[in-house]
Amino acid sequence: MSSDRENIQETLQKLRDLIRFHEFLYYVEDKPEISDAEYDAIMAQLKNIESNFSWAITNDSPTQRVGGKRSERFPPFTHQVPLLSLSNVFTSSELVNWQGRVEKLAGTNSVNYYCELKYDGVAVALTYQDGVLVSGATRGDGVQGEDITSNLRTIKSIPLKLVGDSFPSRFDVRGEVIFPKDKFQALNEQRIVNGEQPYANPRNTAAGSLRQLDPAVVASRPLDIFIYGVGAYQGEIPGTQEKVLEWLSTLGFKVNPNNKLANNLDQVEKYFNEWVDVHQQLNYACDGVVVKVNNIELRDIIGSLGREPRWATAYKFPSQTAVTRLIDIGVNVGRTGVLTPYAQLEPVNLTGVTIKSATLHNEDYITDNDIRIGDLVSITRAGDVIPRVVGPIVEVRTGKEVPFKMPDNCPSCDNPIVRNNNESAHRCSNASCPSMGNHLLRHFVSRAAMDIDGLGENLIAQFTKEGLVENIADFYSLTLEKLLSLERMQQKSANNILNSINRSRERPFEAVLYSLGIRHVGLETARVLASKFNSFDMLRAATLELLLEVPGVGEVIAKAILDWFAEDDNLEILNRLQLSGLTLSKLPIDPIREQLKGNKFAITGSIESMNRAELEDRIRNLGGVIAKNVTSSVDYLIQGDKPGSKLSKAEELSITVITEEQIIEMLSDSR
Ligand code: IVH
């Protein structure tokens, strides 16, 4: 019994030390190592244990006190009016209680509320003198922050001079600096390609960016801001939060368009429910809804308690972070042969979903974060769909945890695993590892790729086993008869499958490009490539230099693309996909301008006025067909400079030979 008590005290002690350590990193050093959500999860665990064993609560527990100091790197800045923090509510009944207190203090029960999203970024205060930005500072401890004016000036959505003249001679606005999620992802993709460690999350990256001593570096980061209120001011401002924000946006400040007035608590709930499931789709991180009393005069009557106003609260979205036990580490072989370790977890609830596994990225991630089998780990799915293990809670280790080692042989085909010197990934050395083949097929049909419904993992395994599908082009050779030859295949599902294969022919060029599973070409890279090169032919013709000009494409991606097009098997597959009617170029074919329809063109020699791939593209876009070789079915041979053997072949077959000028004329006839 007494050893139980000792165990509890010891666990509590470790959790408290851990929280203190992170509070130090966050408040004093301004170098947080964990996200708010992770911090909240550890704090929730501590609170939970303390609530079960109240005898173990001590005065020095972080649950009993809040505090912090500013750090010293930038000049200190004193806020004339302190930046307050917010109380939290987590449930509807806590919200009702909060409202009860508000109404009681306000002496009325007809209070309007203003609902805003709670952005998970960095709070800042901006001071304007006669409409010109004169200073900008971090929140710090709320009273004293740091002067980071020159860094904030680099954020393009912060006006350096205000619009019009309807503002006090001197006033402060407050807002949240954020790092947009898409830009964050692009930055990380680039870092991975460069062999650098990816950043943990957009908020820490925004904070880290603002703390750069060189404003030029800050300027290179795509930071953004939402303004949510006014601090100190002289003179008059509008009387409600709604009107204040409307007014601020007329001055040129960026105000979030999703803010909304709520006339009662039901409408607040409605706003919360509208965002609770979809806030992840926004391009910035937010972790709840801020509910504010709309009437500013009423706020003064309601007042504050310490650093927290009683007239506002944060209604938090359910935590995106949880703490659970890492039971074991498994290894998957991906479509490119890369081994990805994943965590097998003791099931835990995360935002209403039971999580049993989470990604661990690669071996370096596991060793760098010192994640061991048996550890208590925190997991999150902030920003991304797949949950991720953030790290172990080292302080509560028992000593029985086991470090992880990558297997020497592929879990799928037993061939040796290799790791290139400068890469973080381990790969299966067997180019025809069955796992890879299946992965590519599964990747090809997945929603973001060709979006072919009804082809699950098992069915694909059946296809490959029966030899119906060996590569991605084979999907388009499937027939009703072939499908019905499979065991337990019903006519109805076979028809559905064929229909969805048919529909996939309409998928846009970038989706086809992504679906090929070219190494390092994810969705985002496929999109930029598709917008730069309008067709596969243009992409295939691209040189290393040209590829390197594409934003986000570095040596590694460029090389992977060149390697892919250098494989004859891949070109054969592309050819078959084209014959199957897939969209292999960006420009839609305009049916009323298809005057080249029914004509087949071959090209010989070099074309002066445009890239050869572009010429091919333009012919196709007018309904023409490009032939690689001259055969009797070719209608025209386009003769460029220094023609090759195709010319004599064309003459032999009496095929019409036209010049570059002539084809360009045929093309422009359509305009
Ligand atoms: S109002 C009322 N509005 O939350 C005083 N704050 O915990 C609080 N935050 O430091 C400021 N979104 O950085 C307000 N729409 C919003 C907010 C917001 C995020 C942050 C802010 C503040 C922290 C308070």
XYZ file of C-alpha atoms and ligand atoms in Angstrom:
695
model
C 0.000 0.000 0.000
C 2.664 2.480 1.009
C 4.685 1.538 -2.065
C 1.583 2.357 -4.187
C 1.571 5.805 -2.580
C 5.263 6.208 -3.262
C 4.760 5.204 -6.894
C 2.008 7.763 -7.338
C 4.101 10.477 -5.729
C 7.042 9.576 -7.887
C 4.975 9.669 -11.093
C 3.453 13.018 -10.103
C 6.864 14.414 -9.302
C 8.181 13.411 -12.735
C 5.189 14.872 -14.567
C 5.473 18.138 -12.619
C 9.184 18.469 -13.342
C 8.470 17.815 -16.971
C 5.798 20.520 -17.132
C 8.064 22.977 -15.327
C 10.811 22.246 -17.809
C 8.523 22.946 -20.767
C 7.119 26.050 -19.102
C 10.680 27.275 -18.779
C 11.379 26.571 -22.466
C 8.136 28.263 -23.491
C 7.900 31.282 -21.184
C 11.510 32.046 -20.351
C 13.563 30.817 -23.289
C 10.827 31.193 -25.881
C 12.098 27.972 -27.464
C 9.203 25.550 -27.076
C 9.991 21.957 -27.895
C 6.444 20.671 -27.750
C 3.153 22.017 -29.096
C 0.439 23.517 -26.916
C -1.645 20.426 -27.496
C 1.106 18.126 -26.216
C 1.630 20.369 -23.229
C -2.130 20.363 -22.557
C -2.169 16.564 -22.771
C 0.596 16.148 -20.176
C -1.072 18.762 -17.961
C -4.384 16.935 -18.351
C -2.710 13.725 -17.220
C -1.270 15.430 -14.168
C -4.631 17.007 -13.321
C -6.339 13.680 -13.796
C -4.032 11.815 -11.413
C -4.213 14.660 -8.881
C -7.989 14.635 -8.985
C -7.974 10.921 -8.131
C -5.413 11.265 -5.342
C -6.074 14.665 -3.807
C -3.787 13.815 -0.853
C -0.888 13.958 -3.298
C -1.456 17.550 -4.475
C 1.384 19.828 -3.428
C 1.537 23.605 -3.380
C 4.268 23.706 -5.953
C 2.393 21.710 -8.547
C 2.023 23.552 -11.892
C -1.708 22.950 -11.609
C -1.721 25.328 -8.629
C 0.075 28.258 -10.134
C 0.667 30.044 -13.479
C 3.697 32.231 -14.238
C 6.635 33.102 -16.479
C 9.365 35.567 -17.326
C 10.421 37.247 -20.522
C 13.694 36.427 -22.275
C 16.456 38.921 -23.050
C 17.495 38.719 -26.666
C 15.534 41.670 -28.091
C 15.055 45.056 -26.355
C 12.268 44.891 -23.783
C 8.935 46.476 -24.635
C 6.377 47.478 -22.012
C 2.745 47.094 -23.023
C 0.704 50.090 -21.894
C -2.329 47.870 -21.532
C -1.365 44.275 -20.632
C -2.021 41.500 -23.097
C -4.395 39.217 -21.291
C -4.630 35.470 -21.570
C -7.813 33.469 -21.814
C -9.571 31.034 -19.527
C -10.516 27.749 -21.177
C -13.739 25.788 -21.356
C -13.792 22.295 -22.802
C -17.463 21.308 -22.676
C -20.840 22.776 -23.358
C -21.743 22.752 -19.661
C -18.548 24.631 -18.784
C -19.559 27.182 -21.382
C -23.014 27.503 -19.805
C -21.365 28.082 -16.411
C -19.116 30.729 -17.912
C -22.133 32.469 -19.417
C -23.900 32.295 -16.039
C -21.045 34.235 -14.407
C -20.945 36.740 -17.272
C -24.669 37.473 -17.003
C -24.533 37.746 -13.258
C -21.678 40.253 -13.368
C -23.260 42.130 -16.246
C -26.560 42.293 -14.420
C -28.468 41.303 -17.555
C -29.250 38.110 -19.404
C -29.404 39.599 -22.840
C -25.715 39.559 -23.712
C -24.458 39.243 -27.289
C -21.292 37.315 -27.984
C -18.735 37.610 -30.705
C -17.203 34.331 -31.923
C -13.717 34.117 -33.391
C -11.374 31.267 -34.131
C -8.529 30.827 -31.691
C -5.459 30.883 -33.899
C -2.516 28.804 -32.748
C 0.262 31.221 -33.569
C 2.253 33.976 -31.865
C 0.510 36.916 -30.156
C 1.843 40.359 -31.054
C 0.984 43.991 -30.352
C 1.427 46.715 -32.981
C 1.523 50.433 -32.169
C 0.431 53.078 -34.664
C 1.247 56.757 -34.318
C -0.662 59.046 -36.685
C -1.467 56.032 -38.835
C 2.123 54.817 -39.161
C 3.473 51.605 -37.619
C 5.993 52.686 -34.977
C 6.538 49.519 -32.984
C 5.687 45.872 -32.750
C 6.298 43.529 -29.861
C 5.744 40.007 -28.625
C 3.417 39.266 -25.765
C 6.153 38.187 -23.320
C 4.657 37.827 -19.870
C 1.747 40.065 -20.882
C 3.208 43.249 -19.395
C 6.674 43.182 -20.834
C 7.494 41.609 -24.192
C 10.255 42.053 -26.730
C 10.553 44.747 -29.360
C 10.595 42.944 -32.697
C 9.463 45.902 -34.818
C 11.845 45.332 -37.703
C 10.837 41.683 -37.944
C 7.111 42.453 -37.907
C 7.538 45.099 -40.550
C 8.538 42.334 -42.995
C 5.094 40.700 -42.753
C 3.241 41.861 -45.764
C -0.231 41.688 -44.259
C 0.772 44.182 -41.561
C 0.090 47.723 -42.882
C 2.993 50.103 -42.422
C 0.610 52.991 -42.966
C -3.128 52.911 -42.391
C -5.871 53.614 -44.869
C -7.881 56.863 -44.397
C -7.807 59.042 -41.287
C -10.483 57.724 -38.965
C -8.266 56.472 -36.178
C -6.893 57.752 -32.855
C -3.562 59.583 -33.034
C -1.938 56.721 -31.133
C -3.284 53.218 -30.566
C -2.291 49.536 -30.337
C -3.792 46.589 -32.149
C -3.330 42.978 -31.159
C -3.215 39.931 -33.368
C -1.764 36.527 -33.997
C 1.107 35.831 -36.372
C 0.689 32.507 -38.157
C 2.657 30.326 -40.568
C 0.223 29.087 -43.264
C 0.006 25.288 -43.338
C 0.587 24.855 -47.082
C 3.709 27.016 -46.983
C 4.856 25.155 -43.895
C 4.467 21.843 -45.693
C 6.316 23.135 -48.736
C 9.131 24.404 -46.495
C 9.372 21.003 -44.833
C 9.302 19.111 -48.134
C 12.201 21.256 -49.248
C 14.068 20.662 -45.994
C 13.633 16.898 -46.336
C 14.881 17.001 -49.928
C 17.876 19.059 -48.728
C 18.565 16.428 -46.093
C 17.567 18.780 -43.222
C 15.294 17.889 -40.334
C 11.694 19.009 -40.895
C 10.248 21.591 -38.474
C 7.806 20.294 -35.869
C 4.737 22.469 -36.447
C 3.646 25.816 -37.934
C 3.357 27.599 -34.585
C 6.899 26.880 -33.412
C 8.176 27.780 -36.857
C 6.325 31.120 -36.743
C 7.767 31.801 -33.270
C 11.257 30.770 -34.383
C 10.982 32.965 -37.486
C 9.983 36.043 -35.467
C 12.975 35.519 -33.229
C 15.480 35.657 -36.056
C 17.899 38.514 -35.481
C 18.214 39.194 -39.204
C 15.010 40.710 -40.655
C 16.033 39.479 -44.129
C 15.609 35.913 -42.898
C 12.193 36.788 -41.445
C 11.197 38.354 -44.764
C 11.907 35.054 -46.504
C 9.362 33.288 -44.283
C 5.751 33.542 -45.505
C 4.317 34.734 -42.198
C 0.817 36.115 -41.956
C -1.344 37.767 -39.285
C -4.927 38.014 -38.068
C -5.833 41.105 -36.057
C -8.345 40.436 -33.268
C -8.502 43.500 -31.055
C -7.336 46.885 -29.799
C -5.035 47.510 -26.823
C -4.233 51.012 -25.582
C -5.874 53.945 -27.396
C -6.618 57.629 -26.994
C -9.947 59.018 -28.175
C -12.850 57.017 -29.530
C -13.256 53.531 -30.928
C -16.486 51.704 -31.908
C -18.612 50.260 -29.117
C -18.718 46.546 -29.971
C -16.195 43.859 -30.950
C -18.051 43.384 -34.233
C -17.803 47.082 -35.092
C -14.189 47.333 -33.893
C -13.122 44.555 -36.257
C -15.131 46.029 -39.127
C -13.464 49.354 -38.488
C -9.977 47.782 -38.248
C -10.447 46.054 -41.557
C -11.337 49.374 -43.178
C -7.977 50.663 -41.944
C -6.199 47.914 -43.868
C -5.748 45.314 -41.156
C -6.227 41.641 -41.918
C -9.254 40.439 -39.978
C -10.474 36.856 -40.153
C -13.556 36.516 -42.363
C -14.924 33.612 -40.295
C -15.752 35.758 -37.251
C -19.441 35.860 -36.383
C -21.857 37.619 -34.057
C -23.923 35.304 -31.830
C -27.071 36.659 -30.215
C -27.218 33.889 -27.648
C -25.381 30.815 -26.399
C -27.128 28.490 -28.879
C -25.594 30.476 -31.669
C -22.185 30.228 -29.986
C -22.627 26.429 -29.845
C -23.657 26.433 -33.470
C -20.518 28.345 -34.440
C -18.370 25.927 -32.421
C -20.046 22.914 -34.054
C -19.537 24.398 -37.495
C -15.791 24.538 -36.909
C -14.990 21.641 -34.621
C -14.662 19.098 -37.434
C -13.542 21.281 -40.301
C -11.029 23.654 -38.723
C -8.295 21.214 -39.779
C -9.052 22.100 -43.376
C -8.209 25.752 -42.821
C -4.793 26.836 -43.977
C -3.807 27.930 -40.476
C -3.779 26.092 -37.173
C -6.447 26.904 -34.624
C -7.332 25.108 -31.436
C -10.723 26.483 -30.427
C -13.236 29.286 -30.566
C -12.765 32.548 -28.637
C -16.102 33.751 -27.260
C -16.111 37.447 -26.357
C -18.784 39.703 -24.902
C -19.589 41.897 -27.884
C -20.380 45.132 -26.032
C -17.118 46.833 -24.988
C -18.664 48.956 -22.229
C -20.137 45.839 -20.683
C -16.662 44.279 -20.598
C -15.463 46.949 -18.147
C -18.363 46.141 -15.860
C -17.647 42.398 -16.023
C -13.919 42.938 -15.444
C -10.949 40.586 -15.159
C -9.640 38.062 -12.715
C -5.848 38.336 -12.597
C -4.561 38.075 -16.156
C -7.774 36.543 -17.497
C -10.719 38.659 -18.594
C -14.036 37.321 -17.324
C -15.726 38.644 -20.474
C -14.010 36.204 -22.817
C -13.117 32.554 -22.844
C -11.563 30.000 -25.182
C -13.915 27.135 -26.011
C -11.282 24.567 -26.931
C -11.600 21.972 -29.679
C -11.043 18.440 -28.358
C -7.331 17.766 -27.906
C -5.435 16.615 -30.972
C -2.849 15.070 -28.716
C -3.005 12.054 -26.450
C -0.591 10.039 -24.355
C -0.467 6.253 -24.657
C 1.825 3.206 -24.544
C 3.996 2.186 -27.499
C 3.502 -1.587 -27.599
C 5.713 -2.378 -30.574
C 7.202 -0.953 -33.773
C 6.253 -2.504 -37.133
C 7.744 -1.797 -40.554
C 5.868 -1.148 -43.843
C 7.406 -1.258 -47.300
C 6.149 1.714 -49.323
C 5.491 2.023 -53.030
C 9.010 3.262 -53.681
C 10.598 0.509 -51.614
C 11.204 2.770 -48.626
C 10.737 1.159 -45.214
C 8.515 3.155 -42.893
C 8.421 2.206 -39.245
C 5.071 2.634 -37.534
C 3.972 2.540 -33.924
C 1.610 -0.102 -32.624
C -0.153 1.648 -29.791
C -2.338 0.805 -26.870
C -5.686 2.055 -28.286
C -6.368 5.652 -27.284
C -9.087 8.144 -28.121
C -8.004 11.154 -30.147
C -10.775 13.585 -31.163
C -13.379 10.845 -31.092
C -11.318 8.380 -33.138
C -9.617 5.327 -31.632
C -5.964 5.347 -32.620
C -4.025 2.077 -32.651
C -1.116 2.999 -34.884
C 0.849 6.087 -35.879
C 3.753 6.885 -38.168
C 7.350 7.090 -36.976
C 8.749 8.375 -40.329
C 12.182 6.691 -40.369
C 14.905 5.258 -38.165
C 16.538 8.660 -37.551
C 13.247 10.047 -36.279
C 13.072 7.208 -33.765
C 16.677 7.544 -32.590
C 16.721 11.370 -32.617
C 13.613 11.411 -30.456
C 14.842 8.457 -28.413
C 11.589 6.545 -28.856
C 11.749 3.044 -27.354
C 9.373 0.103 -27.428
C 7.395 0.127 -24.178
C 7.604 3.920 -23.772
C 4.694 6.116 -22.799
C 4.505 8.377 -25.868
C 2.534 11.420 -26.898
C 0.786 11.261 -30.257
C -0.794 14.006 -32.305
C -2.550 14.639 -35.562
C -2.190 18.379 -35.636
C -2.409 19.499 -39.229
C -2.050 16.071 -40.771
C -4.446 13.204 -41.225
C -2.151 10.393 -40.155
C -1.358 10.471 -36.450
C 2.297 10.876 -35.565
C 4.285 9.864 -32.511
C 5.761 13.061 -31.126
C 8.080 11.609 -28.540
C 8.465 9.592 -25.371
C 7.780 10.767 -21.861
C 11.273 9.862 -20.787
C 10.761 10.814 -17.167
C 8.311 8.013 -16.486
C 10.483 5.221 -17.904
C 10.852 2.012 -15.956
C 14.135 0.919 -17.545
C 12.493 -1.976 -19.361
C 12.021 -0.025 -22.620
C 13.782 -1.480 -25.666
C 15.506 0.615 -28.383
C 14.399 -0.071 -31.979
C 16.545 -1.413 -34.801
C 15.604 -1.562 -38.490
C 15.399 -5.158 -39.765
C 18.303 -6.343 -41.978
C 15.908 -7.987 -44.415
C 12.742 -6.788 -46.112
C 9.652 -7.837 -44.144
C 7.921 -8.469 -47.462
C 10.455 -10.354 -49.640
C 13.341 -11.057 -47.253
C 15.925 -9.400 -49.517
C 18.592 -7.254 -47.811
C 17.740 -3.716 -46.754
C 20.086 -0.917 -47.854
C 20.582 2.657 -46.714
C 22.339 5.198 -48.918
C 24.905 7.364 -47.158
C 23.127 10.696 -47.326
C 19.573 9.441 -46.997
C 17.429 8.974 -43.952
C 15.462 6.200 -45.657
C 16.108 2.463 -45.666
C 15.084 0.673 -48.864
C 14.442 -2.850 -50.013
C 17.191 -3.787 -52.478
C 14.819 -5.901 -54.573
C 13.464 -3.794 -57.452
C 10.578 -6.200 -57.950
C 9.683 -6.584 -54.297
C 6.025 -7.690 -54.381
C 5.165 -5.194 -51.726
C 6.296 -2.363 -53.987
C 4.207 -3.535 -56.898
C 1.087 -3.756 -54.826
C 1.806 -0.423 -53.227
C 2.069 1.294 -56.555
C -1.217 -0.261 -57.682
C -2.870 0.826 -54.443
C -1.368 4.271 -54.705
C -2.582 4.537 -58.301
C -6.229 3.900 -57.411
C -6.186 6.024 -54.239
C -8.451 9.056 -53.945
C -5.838 11.768 -54.490
C -4.448 9.815 -57.457
C -6.854 8.200 -59.970
C -9.679 7.937 -57.446
C -10.891 4.504 -58.565
C -13.554 3.427 -56.108
C -14.096 -0.136 -54.978
C -10.551 -1.401 -55.470
C -9.432 -2.258 -51.975
C -6.220 -3.924 -50.889
C -7.703 -7.440 -51.052
C -9.130 -7.082 -54.520
C -5.838 -5.727 -55.827
C -4.020 -8.662 -54.251
C -6.500 -10.955 -56.027
C -5.905 -9.163 -59.350
C -2.157 -9.611 -59.104
C -2.456 -13.202 -57.939
C -4.656 -14.083 -60.915
C -2.413 -12.150 -63.301
C -5.173 -9.719 -64.317
C -3.184 -6.656 -63.312
C 0.587 -6.467 -63.247
C 1.120 -2.775 -63.750
C -0.988 0.354 -63.520
C -1.873 0.414 -67.225
C -3.491 -3.018 -66.871
C -6.430 -1.511 -64.976
C -7.638 -0.086 -68.277
C -7.573 -3.499 -69.961
C -9.951 -5.025 -67.419
C -13.212 -6.269 -68.901
C -16.454 -7.513 -67.409
C -15.511 -11.018 -68.427
C -12.108 -10.845 -66.759
C -13.617 -9.448 -63.558
C -16.337 -12.082 -63.448
C -13.681 -14.782 -63.682
C -12.655 -13.860 -60.136
C -14.007 -15.840 -57.241
C -17.040 -14.277 -55.517
C -17.176 -11.334 -57.952
C -20.756 -10.171 -58.533
C -21.958 -8.626 -61.755
C -23.029 -5.473 -59.922
C -19.684 -4.807 -58.258
C -17.852 -5.685 -61.471
C -19.903 -3.053 -63.285
C -19.258 -0.524 -60.548
C -15.538 -1.129 -60.789
C -15.554 -0.703 -64.547
C -17.564 2.489 -64.214
C -15.166 3.989 -61.760
C -12.179 2.962 -63.910
C -13.926 4.710 -66.767
C -14.505 7.847 -64.735
C -10.837 7.955 -63.804
C -10.014 8.748 -67.439
C -11.287 12.252 -66.661
C -8.796 12.812 -63.843
C -6.705 15.933 -64.376
C -3.130 15.873 -65.572
C -1.624 16.553 -62.147
C -3.524 13.607 -60.635
C -2.196 11.292 -63.356
C 1.298 12.624 -62.729
C 0.967 12.018 -59.003
C -0.524 8.548 -59.556
C 2.591 7.257 -61.345
C 4.412 7.004 -58.043
C 7.571 8.749 -59.239
C 9.907 8.911 -56.251
C 9.637 12.172 -54.266
C 6.781 13.419 -56.459
C 3.997 13.950 -53.943
C 0.751 15.752 -54.554
C 2.198 19.223 -54.107
C 5.183 18.583 -56.370
C 2.887 17.035 -58.998
C 0.800 20.214 -58.934
C 3.712 22.582 -59.450
C 5.183 20.365 -62.149
C 1.831 20.228 -63.928
C 1.497 23.981 -63.907
C 5.002 24.516 -65.220
C 5.011 21.737 -67.826
C 1.696 21.406 -69.543
C 2.054 17.792 -70.618
C 3.998 14.597 -70.075
C 5.830 15.246 -73.283
C 6.977 18.635 -72.033
C 7.989 17.130 -68.735
C 9.840 14.320 -70.443
C 11.700 16.812 -72.599
C 12.728 18.896 -69.583
C 16.409 19.076 -68.746
C 17.870 19.019 -65.264
C 18.338 22.819 -65.382
C 14.723 23.377 -66.389
C 13.450 21.093 -63.635
C 15.564 22.904 -61.064
C 13.787 26.139 -61.958
C 10.521 24.751 -60.618
C 9.780 26.047 -57.101
C 10.277 23.278 -54.567
C 12.180 21.030 -56.971
C 15.759 20.369 -55.938
C 18.405 17.961 -57.226
C 16.814 14.914 -55.621
C 13.345 15.379 -57.116
C 14.740 16.457 -60.487
C 16.940 13.377 -60.649
C 14.057 11.091 -59.688
C 11.983 12.515 -62.559
C 14.795 12.111 -65.081
C 15.399 8.550 -63.864
C 11.730 7.721 -64.211
C 11.533 8.892 -67.812
C 14.772 7.090 -68.623
C 13.103 3.707 -68.012
C 11.658 2.124 -71.154
C 9.090 0.229 -69.097
C 7.751 3.506 -67.773
C 7.474 5.037 -71.231
C 5.628 1.959 -72.385
C 3.187 2.368 -69.509
C 2.697 6.045 -70.338
C 2.017 5.098 -73.904
C -0.613 2.610 -72.853
C -2.202 5.121 -70.490
C -2.428 7.565 -73.350
C -4.089 4.975 -75.584
C -6.533 4.346 -72.742
C -7.604 7.977 -72.999
C -6.075 9.381 -69.827
C -5.457 13.116 -69.542
C -1.777 13.504 -70.223
C -1.733 17.220 -70.765
C -3.013 20.262 -68.977
C -4.861 22.134 -71.720
C -8.371 20.832 -72.277
C -9.120 19.844 -75.865
C -11.515 22.339 -77.336
C -14.057 20.335 -79.346
C -15.051 23.194 -81.614
C -11.447 23.702 -82.616
C -10.537 20.145 -83.376
C -9.664 20.791 -86.993
C -6.623 18.488 -86.839
C -8.820 15.589 -85.764
C -8.200 12.379 -87.658
C -4.703 13.473 -88.710
C -1.519 11.818 -87.598
C 1.732 13.797 -87.481
C 5.333 12.730 -87.186
C 8.185 15.180 -86.614
C 11.782 15.036 -87.814
C 14.691 17.397 -87.225
C 14.771 20.307 -84.803
C 11.965 22.823 -84.487
C 13.035 26.460 -84.199
C 10.078 28.433 -82.931
C 9.100 26.365 -79.930
C 10.011 23.442 -77.780
C 9.250 20.199 -79.576
C 7.052 18.953 -76.756
C 5.043 22.145 -76.957
C 4.471 21.626 -80.654
C 3.279 18.071 -79.998
C 1.014 19.388 -77.295
C -0.559 22.004 -79.503
C -1.217 19.445 -82.225
C -2.877 17.150 -79.719
C -4.952 19.968 -78.359
C -6.470 20.465 -81.754
C -7.321 16.777 -81.988
C -4.232 15.620 -83.896
C -2.248 12.499 -83.037
C 1.522 12.297 -82.718
C 3.344 9.283 -84.100
C 6.850 8.480 -82.961
C 7.733 6.686 -86.198
C 6.799 7.134 -89.802
C 4.444 4.377 -90.916
C 1.803 4.260 -93.658
C -0.836 5.531 -91.220
C 0.960 8.866 -90.789
C -0.664 11.766 -92.681
C 1.981 14.484 -92.348
C 5.670 14.555 -91.588
C 6.788 17.879 -90.154
C 10.277 18.605 -91.412
C 12.466 20.631 -89.101
C 16.110 21.601 -89.415
C 18.538 18.703 -90.110
C 15.889 16.040 -90.738
C 16.707 12.403 -89.976
C 15.876 9.107 -91.636
C 12.160 9.718 -91.158
C 12.260 12.035 -94.182
C 13.386 9.348 -96.641
C 10.911 6.932 -95.084
C 8.093 9.463 -95.651
C 9.139 9.964 -99.244
C 9.213 6.214 -99.722
C 5.629 5.953 -98.409
C 4.450 9.100 -100.302
C 3.529 10.878 -97.095
C 2.962 14.644 -97.289
C 5.945 16.517 -95.900
C 5.260 19.988 -94.442
C 7.543 22.696 -93.069
C 7.568 24.236 -89.632
C 5.912 27.380 -91.046
C 3.131 25.286 -92.540
C 2.282 23.462 -89.320
C 2.309 26.722 -87.389
C -0.128 28.137 -89.909
C -2.365 25.089 -89.473
C -2.239 25.595 -85.728
C -3.022 29.290 -85.853
C -5.933 28.750 -88.237
C -7.840 27.720 -85.173
C -7.512 31.065 -83.421
S -8.290 37.923 -27.651
C -9.142 38.632 -24.404
N -8.772 36.544 -29.837
O -4.927 33.364 -27.329
C -7.695 38.533 -24.389
N -6.865 35.942 -28.547
O -4.824 32.636 -24.415
C -7.141 37.520 -25.293
N -5.563 34.082 -29.486
O -2.370 35.452 -26.259
C -6.875 37.999 -26.639
N -6.820 33.773 -31.267
O -2.491 35.003 -28.743
C -7.949 36.693 -28.781
N -9.318 35.412 -31.797
C -8.500 35.587 -30.754
C -7.369 34.767 -30.558
C -6.570 34.979 -29.433
C -5.736 33.367 -30.622
C -4.474 33.879 -28.529
C -3.754 35.138 -28.202
C -3.660 35.186 -26.710
C -4.067 33.813 -26.313
C -4.825 33.872 -25.017
